[in-house]
Backbone as XML, in Angstrom:
<?xml version="1.0"?>
<chain id="A" units="angstrom">
  <residue number="1" name="MET">
    <atom name="N" x="93.571" y="122.355" z="18.375"/>
    <atom name="CA" x="93.524" y="122.480" z="19.909"/>
    <atom name="C" x="94.784" y="121.489" z="20.309"/>
  </residue>
  <residue number="2" name="PHE">
    <atom name="N" x="94.725" y="120.184" z="19.897"/>
    <atom name="CA" x="95.775" y="119.284" z="20.385"/>
    <atom name="C" x="96.754" y="118.842" z="19.395"/>
  </residue>
  <residue number="3" name="GLU">
    <atom name="N" x="97.146" y="119.987" z="18.480"/>
    <atom name="CA" x="97.853" y="119.623" z="17.284"/>
    <atom name="C" x="99.094" y="119.114" z="17.495"/>
  </residue>
  <residue number="4" name="ASP">
    <atom name="N" x="99.679" y="119.348" z="18.487"/>
    <atom name="CA" x="101.021" y="118.784" z="18.788"/>
    <atom name="C" x="100.868" y="117.469" z="19.677"/>
  </residue>
  <residue number="5" name="ARG">
    <atom name="N" x="99.779" y="116.972" z="19.918"/>
    <atom name="CA" x="99.620" y="115.689" z="20.740"/>
    <atom name="C" x="99.257" y="114.432" z="19.794"/>
  </residue>
  <residue number="6" name="TYR">
    <atom name="N" x="98.723" y="114.782" z="18.430"/>
    <atom name="CA" x="98.452" y="113.614" z="17.470"/>
    <atom name="C" x="100.009" y="113.005" z="17.148"/>
  </residue>
  <residue number="7" name="ARG">
    <atom name="N" x="100.288" y="112.172" z="17.844"/>
    <atom name="CA" x="101.666" y="111.491" z="17.531"/>
    <atom name="C" x="101.616" y="110.230" z="16.996"/>
  </residue>
  <residue number="8" name="GLU">
    <atom name="N" x="100.734" y="109.474" z="17.389"/>
    <atom name="CA" x="100.694" y="107.971" z="16.987"/>
    <atom name="C" x="100.221" y="107.828" z="15.495"/>
  </residue>
  <residue number="9" name="LEU">
    <atom name="N" x="100.971" y="107.120" z="14.753"/>
    <atom name="CA" x="100.548" y="106.962" z="13.296"/>
    <atom name="C" x="99.666" y="105.642" z="13.235"/>
  </residue>
  <residue number="10" name="VAL">
    <atom name="N" x="98.591" y="105.780" z="12.629"/>
    <atom name="CA" x="97.490" y="104.682" z="12.402"/>
    <atom name="C" x="97.068" y="104.687" z="10.804"/>
  </residue>
  <residue number="11" name="VAL">
    <atom name="N" x="96.582" y="103.480" z="10.653"/>
    <atom name="CA" x="96.016" y="103.359" z="9.182"/>
    <atom name="C" x="94.558" y="102.923" z="9.294"/>
  </residue>
  <residue number="12" name="LEU">
    <atom name="N" x="93.728" y="103.837" z="8.718"/>
    <atom name="CA" x="92.316" y="103.456" z="8.543"/>
    <atom name="C" x="91.997" y="102.664" z="7.566"/>
  </residue>
  <residue number="13" name="ARG">
    <atom name="N" x="91.403" y="101.430" z="7.682"/>
    <atom name="CA" x="90.925" y="100.401" z="6.639"/>
    <atom name="C" x="89.499" y="100.541" z="6.466"/>
  </residue>
  <residue number="14" name="VAL">
    <atom name="N" x="88.999" y="101.038" z="5.139"/>
    <atom name="CA" x="87.602" y="101.139" z="4.898"/>
    <atom name="C" x="87.242" y="100.045" z="3.801"/>
  </residue>
  <residue number="15" name="PRO">
    <atom name="N" x="86.200" y="99.237" z="3.995"/>
    <atom name="CA" x="85.854" y="98.308" z="3.029"/>
    <atom name="C" x="85.349" y="99.109" z="1.749"/>
  </residue>
  <residue number="16" name="SER">
    <atom name="N" x="85.676" y="98.646" z="0.549"/>
    <atom name="CA" x="85.487" y="99.174" z="-0.645"/>
    <atom name="C" x="84.192" y="98.559" z="-1.105"/>
  </residue>
  <residue number="17" name="GLY">
    <atom name="N" x="83.555" y="97.388" z="-0.496"/>
    <atom name="CA" x="82.408" y="96.844" z="-1.079"/>
    <atom name="C" x="82.568" y="95.830" z="-2.095"/>
  </residue>
  <residue number="18" name="SER">
    <atom name="N" x="83.831" y="95.582" z="-2.798"/>
    <atom name="CA" x="84.174" y="94.513" z="-3.666"/>
    <atom name="C" x="84.921" y="93.535" z="-2.859"/>
  </residue>
  <residue number="19" name="VAL">
    <atom name="N" x="85.015" y="92.226" z="-3.604"/>
    <atom name="CA" x="85.699" y="91.067" z="-3.084"/>
    <atom name="C" x="86.519" y="90.725" z="-3.927"/>
  </residue>
  <residue number="20" name="ALA">
    <atom name="N" x="87.969" y="90.339" z="-3.585"/>
    <atom name="CA" x="88.863" y="89.624" z="-4.518"/>
    <atom name="C" x="89.612" y="88.606" z="-3.643"/>
  </residue>
  <residue number="21" name="ASP">
    <atom name="N" x="89.522" y="87.425" z="-4.363"/>
    <atom name="CA" x="89.959" y="86.081" z="-3.669"/>
    <atom name="C" x="89.496" y="85.822" z="-2.367"/>
  </residue>
  <residue number="22" name="GLY">
    <atom name="N" x="88.058" y="86.123" z="-2.414"/>
    <atom name="CA" x="87.300" y="85.628" z="-1.169"/>
    <atom name="C" x="87.498" y="86.596" z="-0.019"/>
  </residue>
  <residue number="23" name="LYS">
    <atom name="N" x="88.299" y="87.706" z="-0.151"/>
    <atom name="CA" x="88.498" y="88.540" z="0.912"/>
    <atom name="C" x="87.962" y="89.974" z="0.452"/>
  </residue>
  <residue number="24" name="PRO">
    <atom name="N" x="87.572" y="90.674" z="1.383"/>
    <atom name="CA" x="86.882" y="92.150" z="1.046"/>
    <atom name="C" x="87.996" y="92.956" z="0.827"/>
  </residue>
  <residue number="25" name="VAL">
    <atom name="N" x="88.069" y="93.791" z="-0.254"/>
    <atom name="CA" x="88.852" y="94.860" z="-0.510"/>
    <atom name="C" x="88.906" y="95.986" z="0.140"/>
  </residue>
  <residue number="26" name="CYS">
    <atom name="N" x="89.943" y="96.420" z="0.732"/>
    <atom name="CA" x="89.756" y="97.766" z="1.624"/>
    <atom name="C" x="90.509" y="98.845" z="0.966"/>
  </residue>
  <residue number="27" name="MET">
    <atom name="N" x="90.187" y="100.013" z="1.302"/>
    <atom name="CA" x="90.928" y="101.198" z="1.097"/>
    <atom name="C" x="91.663" y="101.590" z="2.217"/>
  </residue>
  <residue number="28" name="GLU">
    <atom name="N" x="93.026" y="102.068" z="2.261"/>
    <atom name="CA" x="93.680" y="102.462" z="3.428"/>
    <atom name="C" x="93.925" y="103.800" z="3.331"/>
  </residue>
  <residue number="29" name="TYR">
    <atom name="N" x="93.721" y="104.411" z="4.569"/>
    <atom name="CA" x="94.065" y="105.763" z="4.713"/>
    <atom name="C" x="94.952" y="106.151" z="5.883"/>
  </residue>
  <residue number="30" name="SER">
    <atom name="N" x="96.055" y="107.051" z="5.867"/>
    <atom name="CA" x="96.830" y="107.170" z="7.030"/>
    <atom name="C" x="96.498" y="108.374" z="7.833"/>
  </residue>
  <residue number="31" name="GLY">
    <atom name="N" x="96.735" y="108.393" z="9.070"/>
    <atom name="CA" x="96.303" y="109.421" z="9.836"/>
    <atom name="C" x="97.155" y="109.499" z="11.063"/>
  </residue>
  <residue number="32" name="LYS">
    <atom name="N" x="96.889" y="110.409" z="11.973"/>
    <atom name="CA" x="97.508" y="110.370" z="13.269"/>
    <atom name="C" x="96.390" y="110.377" z="14.342"/>
  </residue>
  <residue number="33" name="ALA">
    <atom name="N" x="96.808" y="110.025" z="15.444"/>
    <atom name="CA" x="95.732" y="109.725" z="16.612"/>
    <atom name="C" x="96.343" y="110.014" z="18.177"/>
  </residue>
  <residue number="34" name="ILE">
    <atom name="N" x="95.407" y="110.408" z="18.794"/>
    <atom name="CA" x="95.781" y="110.423" z="20.450"/>
    <atom name="C" x="95.044" y="109.047" z="20.837"/>
  </residue>
  <residue number="35" name="ILE">
    <atom name="N" x="95.606" y="108.247" z="21.582"/>
    <atom name="CA" x="95.031" y="106.969" z="21.841"/>
    <atom name="C" x="95.040" y="106.734" z="23.328"/>
  </residue>
  <residue number="36" name="THR">
    <atom name="N" x="93.770" y="106.301" z="24.007"/>
    <atom name="CA" x="93.504" y="106.179" z="25.218"/>
    <atom name="C" x="92.896" y="104.770" z="25.397"/>
  </residue>
  <residue number="37" name="ASP">
    <atom name="N" x="93.062" y="104.163" z="26.564"/>
    <atom name="CA" x="92.430" y="102.866" z="26.845"/>
    <atom name="C" x="91.072" y="103.286" z="27.674"/>
  </residue>
  <residue number="38" name="TYR">
    <atom name="N" x="90.122" y="102.379" z="27.455"/>
    <atom name="CA" x="88.952" y="102.429" z="28.367"/>
    <atom name="C" x="88.359" y="101.197" z="28.755"/>
  </residue>
  <residue number="39" name="ALA">
    <atom name="N" x="87.679" y="101.006" z="29.775"/>
    <atom name="CA" x="86.887" y="99.941" z="30.312"/>
    <atom name="C" x="85.569" y="100.284" z="30.705"/>
  </residue>
  <residue number="40" name="GLU">
    <atom name="N" x="84.610" y="99.290" z="30.485"/>
    <atom name="CA" x="83.233" y="99.595" z="30.849"/>
    <atom name="C" x="82.730" y="98.203" z="31.562"/>
  </residue>
  <residue number="41" name="ARG">
    <atom name="N" x="81.984" y="98.590" z="32.509"/>
    <atom name="CA" x="81.234" y="97.348" z="33.146"/>
    <atom name="C" x="79.931" y="97.276" z="32.834"/>
  </residue>
  <residue number="42" name="ASP">
    <atom name="N" x="79.397" y="95.857" z="32.584"/>
    <atom name="CA" x="78.043" y="95.672" z="32.279"/>
    <atom name="C" x="77.474" y="94.874" z="33.481"/>
  </residue>
  <residue number="43" name="PRO">
    <atom name="N" x="76.621" y="95.709" z="34.297"/>
    <atom name="CA" x="76.111" y="95.090" z="35.410"/>
    <atom name="C" x="75.055" y="94.043" z="35.036"/>
  </residue>
  <residue number="44" name="GLY">
    <atom name="N" x="74.448" y="94.045" z="34.114"/>
    <atom name="CA" x="73.537" y="92.945" z="33.692"/>
    <atom name="C" x="74.141" y="91.542" z="33.141"/>
  </residue>
  <residue number="45" name="ALA">
    <atom name="N" x="75.403" y="91.705" z="33.029"/>
    <atom name="CA" x="76.107" y="90.302" z="32.551"/>
    <atom name="C" x="76.812" y="90.021" z="33.571"/>
  </residue>
  <residue number="46" name="ALA">
    <atom name="N" x="76.476" y="89.829" z="34.979"/>
    <atom name="CA" x="77.340" y="89.391" z="35.948"/>
    <atom name="C" x="78.617" y="90.009" z="36.303"/>
  </residue>
  <residue number="47" name="GLY">
    <atom name="N" x="78.660" y="91.351" z="35.954"/>
    <atom name="CA" x="79.878" y="92.056" z="36.127"/>
    <atom name="C" x="80.862" y="91.950" z="34.999"/>
  </residue>
  <residue number="48" name="LYS">
    <atom name="N" x="80.437" y="91.652" z="33.824"/>
    <atom name="CA" x="81.339" y="91.550" z="32.788"/>
    <atom name="C" x="81.956" y="92.786" z="32.505"/>
  </residue>
  <residue number="49" name="ILE">
    <atom name="N" x="83.406" y="92.941" z="32.058"/>
    <atom name="CA" x="84.020" y="94.191" z="31.997"/>
    <atom name="C" x="84.539" y="94.140" z="30.347"/>
  </residue>
  <residue number="50" name="LYS">
    <atom name="N" x="84.309" y="95.110" z="29.578"/>
    <atom name="CA" x="84.781" y="95.193" z="28.332"/>
    <atom name="C" x="85.714" y="96.302" z="28.235"/>
  </residue>
  <residue number="51" name="SER">
    <atom name="N" x="86.787" y="95.869" z="27.429"/>
    <atom name="CA" x="87.920" y="96.916" z="27.429"/>
    <atom name="C" x="88.053" y="97.240" z="25.939"/>
  </residue>
  <residue number="52" name="GLY">
    <atom name="N" x="88.710" y="98.231" z="25.625"/>
    <atom name="CA" x="89.081" y="98.705" z="24.195"/>
    <atom name="C" x="89.880" y="99.965" z="24.239"/>
  </residue>
  <residue number="53" name="LYS">
    <atom name="N" x="89.802" y="100.525" z="23.036"/>
    <atom name="CA" x="90.757" y="101.725" z="22.836"/>
    <atom name="C" x="89.821" y="102.894" z="22.292"/>
  </residue>
  <residue number="54" name="VAL">
    <atom name="N" x="90.247" y="104.143" z="22.699"/>
    <atom name="CA" x="89.599" y="105.255" z="22.081"/>
    <atom name="C" x="90.594" y="106.087" z="21.226"/>
  </residue>
  <residue number="55" name="PHE">
    <atom name="N" x="90.391" y="106.264" z="20.013"/>
    <atom name="CA" x="91.192" y="106.955" z="18.910"/>
    <atom name="C" x="90.672" y="108.246" z="18.581"/>
  </residue>
  <residue number="56" name="LEU">
    <atom name="N" x="91.428" y="109.368" z="18.957"/>
    <atom name="CA" x="91.078" y="110.661" z="18.535"/>
    <atom name="C" x="91.807" y="110.814" z="17.222"/>
  </residue>
  <residue number="57" name="LEU">
    <atom name="N" x="91.190" y="110.423" z="16.209"/>
    <atom name="CA" x="91.735" y="110.335" z="14.900"/>
    <atom name="C" x="91.718" y="111.567" z="13.866"/>
  </residue>
  <residue number="58" name="LYS">
    <atom name="N" x="92.929" y="112.103" z="13.622"/>
    <atom name="CA" x="92.748" y="113.142" z="12.534"/>
    <atom name="C" x="93.279" y="112.507" z="11.070"/>
  </residue>
  <residue number="59" name="CYS">
    <atom name="N" x="92.248" y="112.509" z="10.185"/>
    <atom name="CA" x="92.332" y="111.779" z="8.941"/>
    <atom name="C" x="91.372" y="112.558" z="7.993"/>
  </residue>
  <residue number="60" name="GLU">
    <atom name="N" x="91.779" y="112.568" z="6.714"/>
    <atom name="CA" x="91.111" y="113.255" z="5.617"/>
    <atom name="C" x="89.813" y="112.740" z="5.310"/>
  </residue>
  <residue number="61" name="TYR">
    <atom name="N" x="89.387" y="111.486" z="5.773"/>
    <atom name="CA" x="88.355" y="110.664" z="5.537"/>
    <atom name="C" x="87.484" y="110.393" z="6.688"/>
  </residue>
  <residue number="62" name="GLU">
    <atom name="N" x="86.184" y="110.601" z="6.730"/>
    <atom name="CA" x="85.472" y="110.284" z="7.817"/>
    <atom name="C" x="85.315" y="108.741" z="8.038"/>
  </residue>
  <residue number="63" name="PRO">
    <atom name="N" x="85.680" y="107.984" z="9.083"/>
    <atom name="CA" x="85.462" y="106.608" z="9.089"/>
    <atom name="C" x="84.063" y="106.164" z="9.243"/>
  </residue>
  <residue number="64" name="PRO">
    <atom name="N" x="83.535" y="105.061" z="8.361"/>
    <atom name="CA" x="82.232" y="104.604" z="8.457"/>
    <atom name="C" x="82.331" y="103.570" z="9.579"/>
  </residue>
  <residue number="65" name="PRO">
    <atom name="N" x="81.197" y="103.119" z="10.233"/>
    <atom name="CA" x="81.305" y="102.241" z="11.343"/>
    <atom name="C" x="81.850" y="100.905" z="11.028"/>
  </residue>
  <residue number="66" name="ASP">
    <atom name="N" x="81.735" y="100.438" z="9.914"/>
    <atom name="CA" x="82.336" y="98.954" z="9.550"/>
    <atom name="C" x="83.814" y="99.009" z="9.128"/>
  </residue>
  <residue number="67" name="SER">
    <atom name="N" x="84.498" y="100.073" z="9.408"/>
    <atom name="CA" x="85.955" y="100.348" z="9.236"/>
    <atom name="C" x="86.796" y="99.613" z="10.260"/>
  </residue>
  <residue number="68" name="GLN">
    <atom name="N" x="88.168" y="99.656" z="10.074"/>
    <atom name="CA" x="89.046" y="98.963" z="11.162"/>
    <atom name="C" x="90.383" y="100.116" z="11.125"/>
  </residue>
  <residue number="69" name="ILE">
    <atom name="N" x="90.914" y="100.236" z="12.236"/>
    <atom name="CA" x="92.128" y="100.822" z="12.641"/>
    <atom name="C" x="93.168" y="99.932" z="12.917"/>
  </residue>
  <residue number="70" name="VAL">
    <atom name="N" x="94.333" y="100.200" z="12.191"/>
    <atom name="CA" x="95.643" y="99.375" z="12.592"/>
    <atom name="C" x="96.498" y="100.351" z="13.227"/>
  </residue>
  <residue number="71" name="HIS">
    <atom name="N" x="96.953" y="99.830" z="14.315"/>
    <atom name="CA" x="98.171" y="100.537" z="15.118"/>
    <atom name="C" x="98.981" y="99.659" z="15.580"/>
  </residue>
  <residue number="72" name="ASN">
    <atom name="N" x="100.277" y="99.653" z="15.321"/>
    <atom name="CA" x="101.391" y="98.876" z="15.842"/>
    <atom name="C" x="101.051" y="97.446" z="15.560"/>
  </residue>
  <residue number="73" name="GLY">
    <atom name="N" x="100.689" y="97.143" z="14.326"/>
    <atom name="CA" x="100.375" y="95.865" z="13.946"/>
    <atom name="C" x="99.102" y="95.220" z="14.560"/>
  </residue>
  <residue number="74" name="GLN">
    <atom name="N" x="98.269" y="95.666" z="15.287"/>
    <atom name="CA" x="96.991" y="95.180" z="15.884"/>
    <atom name="C" x="95.913" y="95.885" z="15.170"/>
  </residue>
  <residue number="75" name="THR">
    <atom name="N" x="94.955" y="95.076" z="14.937"/>
    <atom name="CA" x="93.655" y="95.665" z="14.195"/>
    <atom name="C" x="92.710" y="95.803" z="15.213"/>
  </residue>
  <residue number="76" name="TYR">
    <atom name="N" x="91.959" y="96.957" z="15.064"/>
    <atom name="CA" x="90.791" y="97.189" z="16.058"/>
    <atom name="C" x="89.590" y="97.433" z="15.161"/>
  </residue>
  <residue number="77" name="ASP">
    <atom name="N" x="88.352" y="96.838" z="15.356"/>
    <atom name="CA" x="87.101" y="97.181" z="14.850"/>
    <atom name="C" x="86.443" y="98.269" z="15.417"/>
  </residue>
  <residue number="78" name="LEU">
    <atom name="N" x="85.876" y="99.226" z="14.583"/>
    <atom name="CA" x="85.103" y="100.398" z="15.109"/>
    <atom name="C" x="84.009" y="99.963" z="15.721"/>
  </residue>
  <residue number="79" name="LYS">
    <atom name="N" x="83.606" y="100.529" z="16.905"/>
    <atom name="CA" x="82.377" y="100.248" z="17.636"/>
    <atom name="C" x="81.411" y="101.597" z="17.423"/>
  </residue>
  <residue number="80" name="SER">
    <atom name="N" x="82.100" y="102.762" z="17.288"/>
    <atom name="CA" x="81.291" y="103.944" z="17.195"/>
    <atom name="C" x="82.214" y="104.902" z="16.766"/>
  </residue>
  <residue number="81" name="VAL">
    <atom name="N" x="81.689" y="106.020" z="15.937"/>
    <atom name="CA" x="82.427" y="107.275" z="15.553"/>
    <atom name="C" x="81.470" y="108.486" z="15.793"/>
  </residue>
  <residue number="82" name="LYS">
    <atom name="N" x="82.325" y="109.515" z="16.439"/>
    <atom name="CA" x="81.510" y="110.659" z="16.775"/>
    <atom name="C" x="82.480" y="111.808" z="16.044"/>
  </residue>
  <residue number="83" name="VAL">
    <atom name="N" x="81.899" y="112.765" z="15.525"/>
    <atom name="CA" x="82.622" y="113.877" z="14.947"/>
    <atom name="C" x="82.889" y="114.997" z="16.153"/>
  </residue>
  <residue number="84" name="CYS">
    <atom name="N" x="84.244" y="115.490" z="16.241"/>
    <atom name="CA" x="84.485" y="116.570" z="17.188"/>
    <atom name="C" x="84.869" y="117.862" z="16.501"/>
  </residue>
  <residue number="85" name="ARG">
    <atom name="N" x="84.178" y="118.777" z="17.000"/>
    <atom name="CA" x="84.351" y="120.034" z="16.078"/>
    <atom name="C" x="85.026" y="121.065" z="17.172"/>
  </residue>
  <residue number="86" name="ASP">
    <atom name="N" x="85.627" y="121.959" z="16.499"/>
    <atom name="CA" x="86.210" y="123.115" z="17.333"/>
    <atom name="C" x="85.195" y="124.268" z="17.449"/>
  </residue>
  <residue number="87" name="LEU">
    <atom name="N" x="85.552" y="125.240" z="17.974"/>
    <atom name="CA" x="84.599" y="126.395" z="18.487"/>
    <atom name="C" x="84.081" y="127.029" z="17.063"/>
  </residue>
  <residue number="88" name="ASP">
    <atom name="N" x="84.888" y="126.932" z="15.970"/>
    <atom name="CA" x="84.410" y="127.414" z="14.659"/>
    <atom name="C" x="83.704" y="126.488" z="13.654"/>
  </residue>
  <residue number="89" name="SER">
    <atom name="N" x="83.188" y="125.491" z="14.270"/>
    <atom name="CA" x="82.268" y="124.211" z="13.790"/>
    <atom name="C" x="83.116" y="123.662" z="12.562"/>
  </residue>
  <residue number="90" name="ARG">
    <atom name="N" x="84.562" y="123.733" z="12.557"/>
    <atom name="CA" x="85.482" y="123.031" z="11.752"/>
    <atom name="C" x="85.493" y="121.593" z="12.336"/>
  </residue>
  <residue number="91" name="ILE">
    <atom name="N" x="85.760" y="120.554" z="11.599"/>
    <atom name="CA" x="86.044" y="119.097" z="12.255"/>
    <atom name="C" x="87.309" y="119.102" z="12.669"/>
  </residue>
  <residue number="92" name="GLU">
    <atom name="N" x="87.564" y="118.859" z="13.929"/>
    <atom name="CA" x="88.875" y="118.739" z="14.745"/>
    <atom name="C" x="89.464" y="117.351" z="14.555"/>
  </residue>
  <residue number="93" name="CYS">
    <atom name="N" x="88.569" y="116.438" z="14.854"/>
    <atom name="CA" x="88.909" y="114.862" z="14.662"/>
    <atom name="C" x="87.641" y="114.068" z="14.796"/>
  </residue>
  <residue number="94" name="TYR">
    <atom name="N" x="87.942" y="112.975" z="14.794"/>
    <atom name="CA" x="86.993" y="111.671" z="14.924"/>
    <atom name="C" x="87.188" y="110.843" z="16.027"/>
  </residue>
  <residue number="95" name="ARG">
    <atom name="N" x="86.161" y="110.991" z="17.039"/>
    <atom name="CA" x="86.384" y="110.042" z="18.236"/>
    <atom name="C" x="86.029" y="108.578" z="17.903"/>
  </residue>
  <residue number="96" name="CYS">
    <atom name="N" x="86.952" y="107.675" z="17.665"/>
    <atom name="CA" x="86.601" y="106.493" z="17.254"/>
    <atom name="C" x="86.789" y="105.474" z="18.398"/>
  </residue>
  <residue number="97" name="THR">
    <atom name="N" x="85.613" y="104.794" z="18.975"/>
    <atom name="CA" x="85.656" y="103.712" z="19.941"/>
    <atom name="C" x="85.870" y="102.609" z="19.474"/>
  </residue>
  <residue number="98" name="CYS">
    <atom name="N" x="86.889" y="101.655" z="19.735"/>
    <atom name="CA" x="87.205" y="100.380" z="19.249"/>
    <atom name="C" x="87.159" y="99.338" z="20.203"/>
  </residue>
  <residue number="99" name="ILE">
    <atom name="N" x="86.800" y="97.990" z="19.759"/>
    <atom name="CA" x="87.059" y="96.932" z="20.590"/>
    <atom name="C" x="87.857" y="95.901" z="20.108"/>
  </residue>
</chain>
């Protein structure tokens, strides 16, 4: 549907569960994304505003919630992941909300 709009190159970092030199070992997958910013207000926290990014990610691997996305040298932690499907029920992309 948006094939020509997935222009931003990103790297998906998925923890493998093992540790080397005191740091978690991550598998890295490349993908393309459409990126937008978002902001939400929490009325219960004295008007606190949270901001982040939404990545519509095209990648061969479904990102688990404890993953990270790297874009332009910045690392974002995944907050939530939703699968987006086309009309034929094929996976179109993954909607990743990051903070």
